Tab-separated table of C-alpha atoms and ligand atoms in Angstrom:
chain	number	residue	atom	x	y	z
D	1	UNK	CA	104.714	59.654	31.692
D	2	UNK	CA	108.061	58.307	30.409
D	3	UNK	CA	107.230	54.974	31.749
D	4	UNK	CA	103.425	55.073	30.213
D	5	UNK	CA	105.155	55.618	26.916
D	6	UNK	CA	106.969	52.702	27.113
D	7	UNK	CA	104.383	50.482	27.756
D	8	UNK	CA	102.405	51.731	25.385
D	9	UNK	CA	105.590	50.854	22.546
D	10	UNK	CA	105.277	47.198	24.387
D	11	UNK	CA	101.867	46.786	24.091
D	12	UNK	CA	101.725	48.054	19.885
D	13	UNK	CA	103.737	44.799	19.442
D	14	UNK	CA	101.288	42.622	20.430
D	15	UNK	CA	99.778	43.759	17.122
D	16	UNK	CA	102.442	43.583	14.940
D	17	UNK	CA	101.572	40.243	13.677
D	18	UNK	CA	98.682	41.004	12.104
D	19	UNK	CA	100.591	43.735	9.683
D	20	UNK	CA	101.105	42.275	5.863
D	21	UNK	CA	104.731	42.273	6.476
D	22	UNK	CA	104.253	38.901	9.531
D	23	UNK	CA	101.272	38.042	7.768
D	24	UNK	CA	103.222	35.969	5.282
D	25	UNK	CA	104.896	33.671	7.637
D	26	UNK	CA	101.501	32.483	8.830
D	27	UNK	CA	100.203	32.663	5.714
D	28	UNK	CA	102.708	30.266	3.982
D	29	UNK	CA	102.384	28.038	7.003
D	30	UNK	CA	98.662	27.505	7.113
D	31	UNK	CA	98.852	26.805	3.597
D	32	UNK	CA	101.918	24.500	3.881
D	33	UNK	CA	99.655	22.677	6.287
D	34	UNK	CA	96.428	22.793	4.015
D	35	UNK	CA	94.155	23.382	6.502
D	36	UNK	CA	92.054	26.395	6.167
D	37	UNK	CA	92.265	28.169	2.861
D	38	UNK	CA	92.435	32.056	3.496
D	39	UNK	CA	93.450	34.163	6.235
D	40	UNK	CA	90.909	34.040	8.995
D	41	UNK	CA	92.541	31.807	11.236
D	42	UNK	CA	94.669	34.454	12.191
D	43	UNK	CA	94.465	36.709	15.310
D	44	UNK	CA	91.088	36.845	15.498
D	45	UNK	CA	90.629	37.682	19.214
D	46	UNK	CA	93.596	40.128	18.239
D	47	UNK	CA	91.849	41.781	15.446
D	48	UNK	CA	88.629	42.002	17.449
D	49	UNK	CA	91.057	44.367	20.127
D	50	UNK	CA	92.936	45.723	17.537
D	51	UNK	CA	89.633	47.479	16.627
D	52	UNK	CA	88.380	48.391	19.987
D	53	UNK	CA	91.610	50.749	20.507
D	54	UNK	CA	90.935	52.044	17.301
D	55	UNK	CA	87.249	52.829	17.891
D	56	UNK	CA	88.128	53.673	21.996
D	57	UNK	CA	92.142	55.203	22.480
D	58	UNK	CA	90.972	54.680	26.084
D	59	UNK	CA	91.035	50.739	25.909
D	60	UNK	CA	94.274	50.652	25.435
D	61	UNK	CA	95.193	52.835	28.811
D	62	UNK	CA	92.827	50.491	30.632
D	63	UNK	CA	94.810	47.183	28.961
D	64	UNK	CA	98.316	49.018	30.265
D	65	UNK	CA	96.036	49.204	33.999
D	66	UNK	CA	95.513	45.319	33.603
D	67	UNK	CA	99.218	44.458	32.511
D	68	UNK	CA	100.526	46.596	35.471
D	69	UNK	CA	98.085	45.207	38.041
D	70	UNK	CA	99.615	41.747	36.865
D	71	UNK	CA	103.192	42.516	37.104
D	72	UNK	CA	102.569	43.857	40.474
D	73	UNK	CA	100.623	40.742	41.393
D	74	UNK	CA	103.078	38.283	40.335
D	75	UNK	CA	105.942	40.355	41.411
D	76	UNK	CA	104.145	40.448	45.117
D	77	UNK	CA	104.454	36.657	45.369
D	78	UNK	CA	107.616	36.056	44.623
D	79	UNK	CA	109.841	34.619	47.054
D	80	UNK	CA	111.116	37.569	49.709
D	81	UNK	CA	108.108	38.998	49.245
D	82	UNK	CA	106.108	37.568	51.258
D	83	UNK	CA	105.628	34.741	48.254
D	84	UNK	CA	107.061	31.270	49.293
D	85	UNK	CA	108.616	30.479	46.248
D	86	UNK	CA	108.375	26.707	44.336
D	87	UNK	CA	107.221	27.544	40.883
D	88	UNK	CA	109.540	25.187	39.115
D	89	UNK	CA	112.317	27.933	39.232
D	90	UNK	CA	113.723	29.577	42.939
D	91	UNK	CA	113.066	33.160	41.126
D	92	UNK	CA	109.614	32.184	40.089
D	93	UNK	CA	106.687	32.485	42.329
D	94	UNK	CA	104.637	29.850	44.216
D	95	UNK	CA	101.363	28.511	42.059
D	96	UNK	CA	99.236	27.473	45.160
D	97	UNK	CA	95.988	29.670	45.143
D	98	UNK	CA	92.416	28.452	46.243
D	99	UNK	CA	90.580	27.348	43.620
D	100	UNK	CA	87.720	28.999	42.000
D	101	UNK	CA	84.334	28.690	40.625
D	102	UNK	CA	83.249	30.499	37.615
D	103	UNK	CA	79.756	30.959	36.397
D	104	UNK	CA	79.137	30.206	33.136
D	105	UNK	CA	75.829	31.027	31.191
D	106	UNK	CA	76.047	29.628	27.601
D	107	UNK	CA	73.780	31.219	24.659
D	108	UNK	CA	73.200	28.717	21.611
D	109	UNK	CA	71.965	30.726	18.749
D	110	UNK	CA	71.170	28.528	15.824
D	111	UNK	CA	69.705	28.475	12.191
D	112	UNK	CA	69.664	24.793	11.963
D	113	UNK	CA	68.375	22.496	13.939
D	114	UNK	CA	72.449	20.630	14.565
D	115	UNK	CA	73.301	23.860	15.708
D	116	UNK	CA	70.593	24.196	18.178
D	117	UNK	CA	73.211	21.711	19.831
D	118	UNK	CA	71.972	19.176	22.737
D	119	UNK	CA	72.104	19.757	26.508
D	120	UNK	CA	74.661	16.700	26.051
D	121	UNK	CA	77.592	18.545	23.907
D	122	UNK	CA	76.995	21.615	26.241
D	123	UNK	CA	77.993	19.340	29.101
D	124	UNK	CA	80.968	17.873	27.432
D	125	UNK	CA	82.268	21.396	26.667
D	126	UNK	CA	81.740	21.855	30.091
D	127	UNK	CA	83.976	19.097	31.381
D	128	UNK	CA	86.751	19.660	28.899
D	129	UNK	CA	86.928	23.106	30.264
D	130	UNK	CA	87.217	21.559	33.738
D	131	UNK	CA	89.646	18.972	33.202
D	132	UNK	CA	91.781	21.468	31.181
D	133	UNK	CA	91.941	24.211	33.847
D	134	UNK	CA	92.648	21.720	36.906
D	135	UNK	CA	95.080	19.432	34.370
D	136	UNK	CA	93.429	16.246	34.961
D	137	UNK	CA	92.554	16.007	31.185
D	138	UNK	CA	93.803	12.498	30.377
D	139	UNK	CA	96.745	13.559	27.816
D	140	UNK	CA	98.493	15.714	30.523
D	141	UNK	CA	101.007	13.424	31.149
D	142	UNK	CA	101.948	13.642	27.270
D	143	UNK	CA	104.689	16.903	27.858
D	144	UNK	CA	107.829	16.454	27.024
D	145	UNK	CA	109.848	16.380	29.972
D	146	UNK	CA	111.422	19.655	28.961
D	147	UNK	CA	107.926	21.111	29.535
D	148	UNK	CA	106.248	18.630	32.100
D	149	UNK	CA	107.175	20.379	35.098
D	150	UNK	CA	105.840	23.530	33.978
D	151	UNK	CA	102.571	22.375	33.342
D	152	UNK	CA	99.666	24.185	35.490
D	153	UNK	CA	96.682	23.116	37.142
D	154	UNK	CA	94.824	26.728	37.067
D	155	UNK	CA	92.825	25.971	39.955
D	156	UNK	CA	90.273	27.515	38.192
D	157	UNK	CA	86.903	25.515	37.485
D	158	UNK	CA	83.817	26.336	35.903
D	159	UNK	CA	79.920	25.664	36.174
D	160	UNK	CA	76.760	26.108	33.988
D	161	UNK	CA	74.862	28.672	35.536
D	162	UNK	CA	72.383	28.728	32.670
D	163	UNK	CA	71.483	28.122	28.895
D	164	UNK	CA	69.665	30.449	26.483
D	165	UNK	CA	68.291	29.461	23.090
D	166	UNK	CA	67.470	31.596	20.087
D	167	UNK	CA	66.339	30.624	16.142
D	168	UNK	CA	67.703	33.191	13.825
D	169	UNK	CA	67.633	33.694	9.997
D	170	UNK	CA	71.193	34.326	9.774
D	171	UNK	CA	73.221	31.054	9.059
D	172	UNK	CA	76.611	33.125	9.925
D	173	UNK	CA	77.408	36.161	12.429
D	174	UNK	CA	81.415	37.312	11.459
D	175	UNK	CA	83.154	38.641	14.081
D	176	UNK	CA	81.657	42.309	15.011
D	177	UNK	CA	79.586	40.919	18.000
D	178	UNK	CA	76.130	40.967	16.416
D	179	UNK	CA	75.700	37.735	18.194
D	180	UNK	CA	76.089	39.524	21.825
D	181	UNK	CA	72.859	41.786	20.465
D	182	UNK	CA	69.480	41.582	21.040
D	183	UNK	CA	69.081	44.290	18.959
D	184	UNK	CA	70.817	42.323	15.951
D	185	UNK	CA	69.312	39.153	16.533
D	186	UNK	CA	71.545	38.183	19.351
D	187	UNK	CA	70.927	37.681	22.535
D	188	UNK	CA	72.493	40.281	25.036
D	189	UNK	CA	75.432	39.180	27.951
D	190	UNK	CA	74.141	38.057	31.229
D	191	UNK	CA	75.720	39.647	33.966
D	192	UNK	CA	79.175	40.199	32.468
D	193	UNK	CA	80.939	40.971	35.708
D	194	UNK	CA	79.497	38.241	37.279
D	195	UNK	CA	79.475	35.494	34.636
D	196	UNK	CA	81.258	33.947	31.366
D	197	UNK	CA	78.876	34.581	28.677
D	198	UNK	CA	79.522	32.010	25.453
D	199	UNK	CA	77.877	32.425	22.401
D	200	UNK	CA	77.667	29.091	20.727
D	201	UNK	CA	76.524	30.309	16.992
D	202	UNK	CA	78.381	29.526	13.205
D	203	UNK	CA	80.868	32.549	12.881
D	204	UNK	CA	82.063	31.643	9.457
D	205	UNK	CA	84.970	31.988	7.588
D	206	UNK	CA	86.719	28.819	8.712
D	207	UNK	CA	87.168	30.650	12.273
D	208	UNK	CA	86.452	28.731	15.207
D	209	UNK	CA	85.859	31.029	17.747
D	210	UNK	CA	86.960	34.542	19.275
D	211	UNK	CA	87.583	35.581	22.803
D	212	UNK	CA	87.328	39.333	24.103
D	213	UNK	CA	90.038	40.365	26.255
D	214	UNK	CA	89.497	41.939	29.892
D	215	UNK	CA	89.186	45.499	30.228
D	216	UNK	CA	86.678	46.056	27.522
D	217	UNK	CA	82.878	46.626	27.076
D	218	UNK	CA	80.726	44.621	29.124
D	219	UNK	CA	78.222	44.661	26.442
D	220	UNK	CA	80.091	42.309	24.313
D	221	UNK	CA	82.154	40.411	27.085
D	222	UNK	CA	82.749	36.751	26.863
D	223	UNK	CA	83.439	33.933	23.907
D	224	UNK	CA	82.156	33.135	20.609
D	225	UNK	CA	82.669	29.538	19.643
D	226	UNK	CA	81.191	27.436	16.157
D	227	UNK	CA	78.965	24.677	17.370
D	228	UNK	CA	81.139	22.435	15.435
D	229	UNK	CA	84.077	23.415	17.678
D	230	UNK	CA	82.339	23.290	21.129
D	231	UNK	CA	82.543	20.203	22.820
D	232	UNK	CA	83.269	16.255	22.303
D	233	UNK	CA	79.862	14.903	21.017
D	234	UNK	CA	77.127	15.934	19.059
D	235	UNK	CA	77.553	18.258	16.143
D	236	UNK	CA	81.702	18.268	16.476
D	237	UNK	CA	83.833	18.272	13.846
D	238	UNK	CA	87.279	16.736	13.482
D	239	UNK	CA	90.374	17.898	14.324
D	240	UNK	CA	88.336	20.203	16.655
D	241	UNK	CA	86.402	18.432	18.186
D	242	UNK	CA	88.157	18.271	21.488
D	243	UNK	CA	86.715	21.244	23.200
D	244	UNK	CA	89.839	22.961	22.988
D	245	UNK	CA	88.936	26.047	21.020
D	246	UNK	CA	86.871	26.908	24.378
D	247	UNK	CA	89.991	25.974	26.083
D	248	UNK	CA	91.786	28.667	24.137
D	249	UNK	CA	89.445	31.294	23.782
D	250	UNK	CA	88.790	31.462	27.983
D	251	UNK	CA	92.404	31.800	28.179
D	252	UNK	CA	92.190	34.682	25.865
D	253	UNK	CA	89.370	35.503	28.197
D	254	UNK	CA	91.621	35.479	30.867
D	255	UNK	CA	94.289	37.648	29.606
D	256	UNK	CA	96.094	34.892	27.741
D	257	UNK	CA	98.197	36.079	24.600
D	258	UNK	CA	99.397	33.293	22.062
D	259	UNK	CA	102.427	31.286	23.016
D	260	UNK	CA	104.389	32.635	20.116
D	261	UNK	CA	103.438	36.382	21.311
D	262	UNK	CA	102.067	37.382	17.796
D	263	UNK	CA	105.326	38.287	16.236
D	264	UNK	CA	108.871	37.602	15.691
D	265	UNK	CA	111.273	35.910	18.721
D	266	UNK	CA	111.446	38.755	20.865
D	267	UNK	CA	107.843	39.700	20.654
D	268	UNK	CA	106.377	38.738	24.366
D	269	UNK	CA	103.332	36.726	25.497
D	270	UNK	CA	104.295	38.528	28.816
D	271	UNK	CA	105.005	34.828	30.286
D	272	UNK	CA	108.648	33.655	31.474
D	273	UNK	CA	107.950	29.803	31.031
D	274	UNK	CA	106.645	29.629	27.594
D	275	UNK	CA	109.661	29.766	25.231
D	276	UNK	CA	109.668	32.382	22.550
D	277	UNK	CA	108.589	31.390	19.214
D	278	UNK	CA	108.286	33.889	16.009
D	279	UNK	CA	105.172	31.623	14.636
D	280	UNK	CA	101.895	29.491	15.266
D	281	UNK	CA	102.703	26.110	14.809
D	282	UNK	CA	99.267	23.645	13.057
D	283	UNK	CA	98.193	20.470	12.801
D	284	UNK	CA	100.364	18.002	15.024
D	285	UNK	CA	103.670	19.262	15.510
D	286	UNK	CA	106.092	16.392	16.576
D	287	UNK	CA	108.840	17.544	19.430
D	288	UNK	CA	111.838	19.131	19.235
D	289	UNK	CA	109.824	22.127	17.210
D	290	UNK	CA	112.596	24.534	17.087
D	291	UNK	CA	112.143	28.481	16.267
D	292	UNK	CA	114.227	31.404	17.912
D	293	UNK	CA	116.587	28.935	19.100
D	294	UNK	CA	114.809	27.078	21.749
D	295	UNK	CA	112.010	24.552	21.336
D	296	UNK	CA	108.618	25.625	20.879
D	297	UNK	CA	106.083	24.910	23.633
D	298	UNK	CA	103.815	23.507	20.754
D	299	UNK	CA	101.298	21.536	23.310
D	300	UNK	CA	100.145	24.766	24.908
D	301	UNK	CA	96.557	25.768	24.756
D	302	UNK	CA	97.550	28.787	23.253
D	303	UNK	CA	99.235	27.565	20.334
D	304	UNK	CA	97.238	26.795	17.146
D	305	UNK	CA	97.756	23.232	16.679
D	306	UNK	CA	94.725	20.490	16.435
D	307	UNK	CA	92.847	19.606	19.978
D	308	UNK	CA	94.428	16.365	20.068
D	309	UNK	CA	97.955	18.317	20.348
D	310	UNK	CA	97.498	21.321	23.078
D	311	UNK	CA	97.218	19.761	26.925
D	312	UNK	CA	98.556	22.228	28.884
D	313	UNK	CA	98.488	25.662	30.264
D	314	UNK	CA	101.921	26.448	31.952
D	315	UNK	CA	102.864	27.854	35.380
D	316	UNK	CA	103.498	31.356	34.073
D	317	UNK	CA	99.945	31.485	32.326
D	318	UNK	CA	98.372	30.363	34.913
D	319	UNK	CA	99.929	33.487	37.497
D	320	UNK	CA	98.801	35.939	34.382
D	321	UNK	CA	95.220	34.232	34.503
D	322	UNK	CA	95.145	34.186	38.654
D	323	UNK	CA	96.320	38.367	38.140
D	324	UNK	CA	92.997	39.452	36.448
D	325	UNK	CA	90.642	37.310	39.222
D	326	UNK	CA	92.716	38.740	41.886
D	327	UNK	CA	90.602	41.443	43.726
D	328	UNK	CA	91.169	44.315	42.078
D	329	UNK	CA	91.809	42.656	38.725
D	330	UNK	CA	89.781	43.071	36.138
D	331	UNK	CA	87.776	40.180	36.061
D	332	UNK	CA	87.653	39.618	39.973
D	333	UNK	CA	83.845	40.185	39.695
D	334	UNK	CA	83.756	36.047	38.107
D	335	UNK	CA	84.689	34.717	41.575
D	336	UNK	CA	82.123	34.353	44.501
G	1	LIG	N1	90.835	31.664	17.431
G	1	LIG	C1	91.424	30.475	16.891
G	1	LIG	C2	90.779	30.182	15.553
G	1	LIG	O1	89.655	30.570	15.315
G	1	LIG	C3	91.197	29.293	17.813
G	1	LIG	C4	92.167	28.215	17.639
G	1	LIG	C5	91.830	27.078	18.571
G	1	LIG	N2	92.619	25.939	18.284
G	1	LIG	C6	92.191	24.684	18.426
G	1	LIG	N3	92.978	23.669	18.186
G	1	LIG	N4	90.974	24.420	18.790
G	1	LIG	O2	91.392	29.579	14.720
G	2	LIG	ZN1	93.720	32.789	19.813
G	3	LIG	CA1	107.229	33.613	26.800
């Protein structure tokens, strides 16, 4: 019991960030940057869980199930037990695994005709997310060499297993999942255990997409992304117009907190290799970026910086990511 409390107290901080008392760090540095006026940018994909434990005390017992399962996973392959060690570090564990295929069905509902986007952008959303996962996107050799060893290729790769279209009247959906609803207008998940469902509609409110995390309702599992956010061509819009919010949001997908673990410096993304940071860092960050005395990992995916600046998922994601398709994780269902 003791031990269920505890984790519990670990997992609340993952939601400390988006309190008023953190929310004026951000605040101050999204408008120091100028980028999006107002709040929304922030911990979205949070905010969305935030109210699922709210509405269901049970999701957060079944997110404490998922975070053990991956300790226990990543502890298992570590060297002297029955791991063969080489992940960069002689106490981390190997990063070997077979790679994996998962389905993807993608659901473009639109009000316009741009965002009834083309077969084309789908595909080029489709091969970011490929060369992102198995790091042979061209800027991966752009890490620092503080970093560049710890760079991943996921061995995780995706294909379009189908697309879905759908007019609707409403020219923006917010972030409470109408979108995932036939009975709001939406168009209902495909297969959840089986596939990643993404929802390619305008959410609104300067936010570019929003991920759910494993363990909750198949009804609304999967991504949301703007069509002005997914993909390279087509209706994109710059600075995000590097298929990176997809990037992002499947790593959310995949149990993938933010690099800067949603609070102050000892606040935990629950990965060794990413340094601690007490922030999101925007726009283009140039290196050394240093917060909580050690320099921030600003070219991870699951920082907040423009496409052209994230290119890499790190070793430790990557074992977190591998945990949840494990069988027996959560989201082993995705790999046939
Ligand atoms: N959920 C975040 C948002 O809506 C996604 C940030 C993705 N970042 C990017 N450079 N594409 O702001
Ligand atoms: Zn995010
Ligand atoms: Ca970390």
């Amino acid at each position: 019991m003791k031990k269920i409390i505890l984790g519990f107290a670990a997992l609340s901080l993952i939601f400390a960030s988006c309190n008023k008392d953190e929310m004026t760090n951000e605040q101050e540095q999204i408008n120091y940057n100028g980028e999006i006026a107002g709040k929304s940018r922030i911990c979205k994909s949070n905010e969305v869980l935030e109210e699922q434990i709210k509405s269901n005390p049970g999701r957060l017992q079944v997110l404490e199930e998922i975070e053990n399962q991956t300790k226990s996973f990543i502890q298992s392959k570590r060297p002297g037990n029955g791991g063969s060690g080489g992940g960069g570090n002689d106490n981390e564990p190997p990063t070997d695994f077979p790679v994996v295929t998962i389905p993807v069905y993608v659901h473009v509902i639109y009000n316009s005709s741009q965002e009834n986007i083309s077969e084309a952008q789908i595909n080029s959303q489709m091969q970011v997310l490929n060369e992102d996962f198995r790091m042979t996107n061209s800027d991966a050799n752009q890490a620092p060499s503080e970093f560049a060893d710890r760079a991943a290729d996921t061995q995780i790769q995706f294909t379009l297993a189908g697309i879905t279209r759908k007019f609707s009247n409403k020219t923006s959906w917010g972030t409470r999942d109408d979108m995932k609803k036939s009975s709001q207008g939406g168009v209902d998940p495909i297969d959840p255990a089986k596939y990643l469902n993404i929802w390619v509609c305008n959410i609104g409110g300067g936010i570019l997409g929003y991920a759910q995390f494993p363990g909750g309702s198949s009804s609304t599992d999967g991504v949301v992304i703007g069509p002005q956010y997914f993909g390279t061509q087509g209706y994109v819009a710059a600075p995000f117009d590097g298929g990176r919010t997809t990037t992002h949001e499947v790593g959310h997908y995949l149990n993938l907190r933010h690099i800067w673990g949603d609070g102050r410096c000892r606040q935990d993304d629950y990965v060794n290799d990413t340094p601690s940071s007490d922030r999101a860092n925007y726009g283009c960050p140039s290196y050394p970026t240093n917060h909580c005395k050690s320099n921030d990992m600003t070219m991870n995916y699951m920082d907040y910086v423009d496409d052209a600046c994230m290119y890499m998922f790190s070793n430790g994601q990557k074992l977190r990511m591998r945990s949840v398709l494990e069988s027996g994780g959560a989201r082993a269902g995705l790999v046939n």
